[in-house]
Amino acid sequence: KNGPTKWGELSSAWGTCSTGSMQSPINIDRKKVMEFDEEPLHWKGFEKGTETGSQTAKEFYDGKSIALGDLTGPVIEVMGFSRYLKDLPASAVHRHNYTLKELRIHTPSEHHIDDQSFAAD
């Protein structure tokens, strides 16, 4: 009903989401990786020297992935940026907070780096 399989139907501008070939799983070609001088991601709730990073979770294995669910954090603060507007000051960019709800580890890896798969991702 919702989710990535339906994104191409939400807008004609997003049709590639249904027909494109540059979707998950992906292969990261390290020769083409661009580095940015941006602020690092900040995890709130895992501050050094505190106990706030400890919590319980429900775990399961579905034959393809290990998942930890029913999480209540931490919160990651993400600052949007544009690779086309490198001179845009950080003060002009909106920040978003996202709360981690589930952690999923695919085994074996779905994605590749330089055409190589790994035990998990």
mmCIF file of C-alpha atoms in Angstrom:
data_model
loop_
_atom_site.group_PDB
_atom_site.id
_atom_site.type_symbol
_atom_site.label_atom_id
_atom_site.label_comp_id
_atom_site.label_asym_id
_atom_site.label_seq_id
_atom_site.Cartn_x
_atom_site.Cartn_y
_atom_site.Cartn_z
ATOM 1 C CA LYS A 1 0.000 0.000 0.000
ATOM 2 C CA ASN A 2 2.813 2.426 0.937
ATOM 3 C CA GLY A 3 6.578 2.381 0.817
ATOM 4 C CA PRO A 4 9.324 2.270 -1.811
ATOM 5 C CA THR A 5 7.438 -0.036 -4.173
ATOM 6 C CA LYS A 6 4.750 2.652 -4.550
ATOM 7 C CA TRP A 7 6.942 5.793 -4.777
ATOM 8 C CA GLY A 8 6.803 5.825 -8.570
ATOM 9 C CA GLU A 9 3.016 6.067 -8.413
ATOM 10 C CA LEU A 10 2.940 9.104 -6.123
ATOM 11 C CA SER A 11 4.079 11.563 -8.784
ATOM 12 C CA SER A 12 4.877 11.398 -12.491
ATOM 13 C CA ALA A 13 8.204 13.045 -11.621
ATOM 14 C CA TRP A 14 9.115 9.967 -9.561
ATOM 15 C CA GLY A 15 8.418 7.368 -12.254
ATOM 16 C CA THR A 16 12.037 6.226 -12.198
ATOM 17 C CA CYS A 17 11.418 4.829 -8.723
ATOM 18 C CA SER A 18 9.374 2.100 -10.433
ATOM 19 C CA THR A 19 11.457 1.603 -13.561
ATOM 20 C CA GLY A 20 14.998 2.743 -12.759
ATOM 21 C CA SER A 21 18.041 0.518 -12.414
ATOM 22 C CA MET A 22 19.978 2.658 -9.911
ATOM 23 C CA GLN A 23 18.120 1.389 -6.851
ATOM 24 C CA SER A 24 18.817 -0.966 -3.994
ATOM 25 C CA PRO A 25 20.784 -3.132 -3.967
ATOM 26 C CA ILE A 26 23.669 -0.940 -5.059
ATOM 27 C CA ASN A 27 27.337 -1.323 -5.900
ATOM 28 C CA ILE A 28 29.595 1.408 -4.519
ATOM 29 C CA ASP A 29 32.483 2.060 -6.888
ATOM 30 C CA ARG A 30 35.172 3.594 -4.666
ATOM 31 C CA LYS A 31 36.805 5.290 -7.661
ATOM 32 C CA LYS A 32 33.624 7.366 -8.097
ATOM 33 C CA VAL A 33 33.015 8.248 -4.441
ATOM 34 C CA MET A 34 33.045 11.972 -3.744
ATOM 35 C CA GLU A 35 34.077 13.249 -0.315
ATOM 36 C CA PHE A 36 32.432 16.221 1.316
ATOM 37 C CA ASP A 37 33.738 18.438 4.061
ATOM 38 C CA GLU A 38 30.518 18.383 6.070
ATOM 39 C CA GLU A 39 29.662 18.147 9.737
ATOM 40 C CA PRO A 40 29.556 14.563 11.004
ATOM 41 C CA LEU A 41 26.236 12.976 11.936
ATOM 42 C CA HIS A 42 25.464 13.380 15.627
ATOM 43 C CA TRP A 43 23.733 10.604 17.565
ATOM 44 C CA LYS A 44 21.806 12.000 20.538
ATOM 45 C CA GLY A 45 21.450 9.460 23.308
ATOM 46 C CA PHE A 46 24.849 7.833 22.889
ATOM 47 C CA GLU A 47 26.940 10.557 24.464
ATOM 48 C CA LYS A 48 30.277 9.337 25.744
ATOM 49 C CA GLY A 49 30.301 8.552 29.445
ATOM 50 C CA THR A 50 26.525 8.138 29.846
ATOM 51 C CA GLU A 51 24.209 5.173 30.265
ATOM 52 C CA THR A 52 21.593 6.533 27.839
ATOM 53 C CA GLY A 53 22.713 4.309 24.967
ATOM 54 C CA SER A 54 21.558 1.120 26.704
ATOM 55 C CA GLN A 55 18.118 -0.315 25.960
ATOM 56 C CA THR A 56 16.338 -3.581 25.280
ATOM 57 C CA ALA A 57 15.016 -4.598 21.872
ATOM 58 C CA LYS A 58 13.041 -7.413 20.293
ATOM 59 C CA GLU A 59 15.177 -9.385 17.894
ATOM 60 C CA PHE A 60 14.325 -11.825 15.138
ATOM 61 C CA TYR A 61 15.913 -13.617 12.205
ATOM 62 C CA ASP A 62 13.787 -14.136 9.099
ATOM 63 C CA GLY A 63 16.269 -16.243 7.142
ATOM 64 C CA LYS A 64 17.765 -13.237 5.358
ATOM 65 C CA SER A 65 18.234 -10.560 7.997
ATOM 66 C CA ILE A 66 18.727 -10.072 11.694
ATOM 67 C CA ALA A 67 16.535 -7.294 13.048
ATOM 68 C CA LEU A 68 16.328 -5.417 16.313
ATOM 69 C CA GLY A 69 12.922 -3.799 16.713
ATOM 70 C CA ASP A 70 10.851 -1.758 19.146
ATOM 71 C CA LEU A 71 13.715 0.654 19.631
ATOM 72 C CA THR A 72 13.119 4.071 21.143
ATOM 73 C CA GLY A 73 16.244 5.826 19.994
ATOM 74 C CA PRO A 74 18.825 7.110 19.723
ATOM 75 C CA VAL A 75 18.042 10.243 17.775
ATOM 76 C CA ILE A 76 20.268 11.241 14.872
ATOM 77 C CA GLU A 77 20.459 14.855 13.787
ATOM 78 C CA VAL A 78 20.928 15.217 10.032
ATOM 79 C CA MET A 79 21.811 18.482 8.383
ATOM 80 C CA GLY A 80 20.671 18.681 4.781
ATOM 81 C CA PHE A 81 23.155 19.894 2.215
ATOM 82 C CA SER A 82 23.536 20.092 -1.509
ATOM 83 C CA ARG A 83 26.547 18.908 -3.420
ATOM 84 C CA TYR A 84 25.723 21.646 -5.907
ATOM 85 C CA LEU A 85 25.737 24.450 -3.338
ATOM 86 C CA LYS A 86 28.948 23.764 -1.443
ATOM 87 C CA ASP A 87 29.227 27.385 -0.305
ATOM 88 C CA LEU A 88 25.791 27.381 1.342
ATOM 89 C CA PRO A 89 26.323 28.312 5.025
ATOM 90 C CA ALA A 90 25.293 25.690 7.572
ATOM 91 C CA SER A 91 23.068 28.253 9.283
ATOM 92 C CA ALA A 92 20.888 28.349 6.140
ATOM 93 C CA VAL A 93 20.326 24.591 6.043
ATOM 94 C CA HIS A 94 17.465 22.875 7.869
ATOM 95 C CA ARG A 95 18.271 20.182 10.407
ATOM 96 C CA HIS A 96 16.119 17.072 10.855
ATOM 97 C CA ASN A 97 15.956 14.695 13.803
ATOM 98 C CA TYR A 98 15.245 11.014 13.198
ATOM 99 C CA THR A 99 14.648 8.394 15.884
ATOM 100 C CA LEU A 100 16.005 4.898 15.309
ATOM 101 C CA LYS A 101 13.093 2.429 15.455
ATOM 102 C CA GLU A 102 14.628 -0.677 13.883
ATOM 103 C CA LEU A 103 18.095 -1.896 13.031
ATOM 104 C CA ARG A 104 18.275 -4.527 10.282
ATOM 105 C CA ILE A 105 21.418 -6.425 9.299
ATOM 106 C CA HIS A 106 21.184 -8.297 5.986
ATOM 107 C CA THR A 107 23.154 -11.518 5.805
ATOM 108 C CA PRO A 108 24.709 -11.998 3.330
ATOM 109 C CA SER A 109 25.057 -8.384 2.261
ATOM 110 C CA GLU A 110 22.628 -7.008 -0.309
ATOM 111 C CA HIS A 111 24.957 -4.226 -1.360
ATOM 112 C CA HIS A 112 28.460 -4.436 -2.812
ATOM 113 C CA ILE A 113 31.621 -2.366 -2.686
ATOM 114 C CA ASP A 114 33.717 -2.596 -5.851
ATOM 115 C CA ASP A 115 31.560 -5.575 -6.944
ATOM 116 C CA GLN A 116 32.405 -7.484 -3.768
ATOM 117 C CA SER A 117 29.761 -8.782 -1.366
ATOM 118 C CA PHE A 118 30.304 -9.160 2.364
ATOM 119 C CA ALA A 119 29.003 -11.318 5.225
ATOM 120 C CA ALA A 120 26.512 -8.624 6.282
ATOM 121 C CA ASP A 121 25.408 -5.042 5.705
#
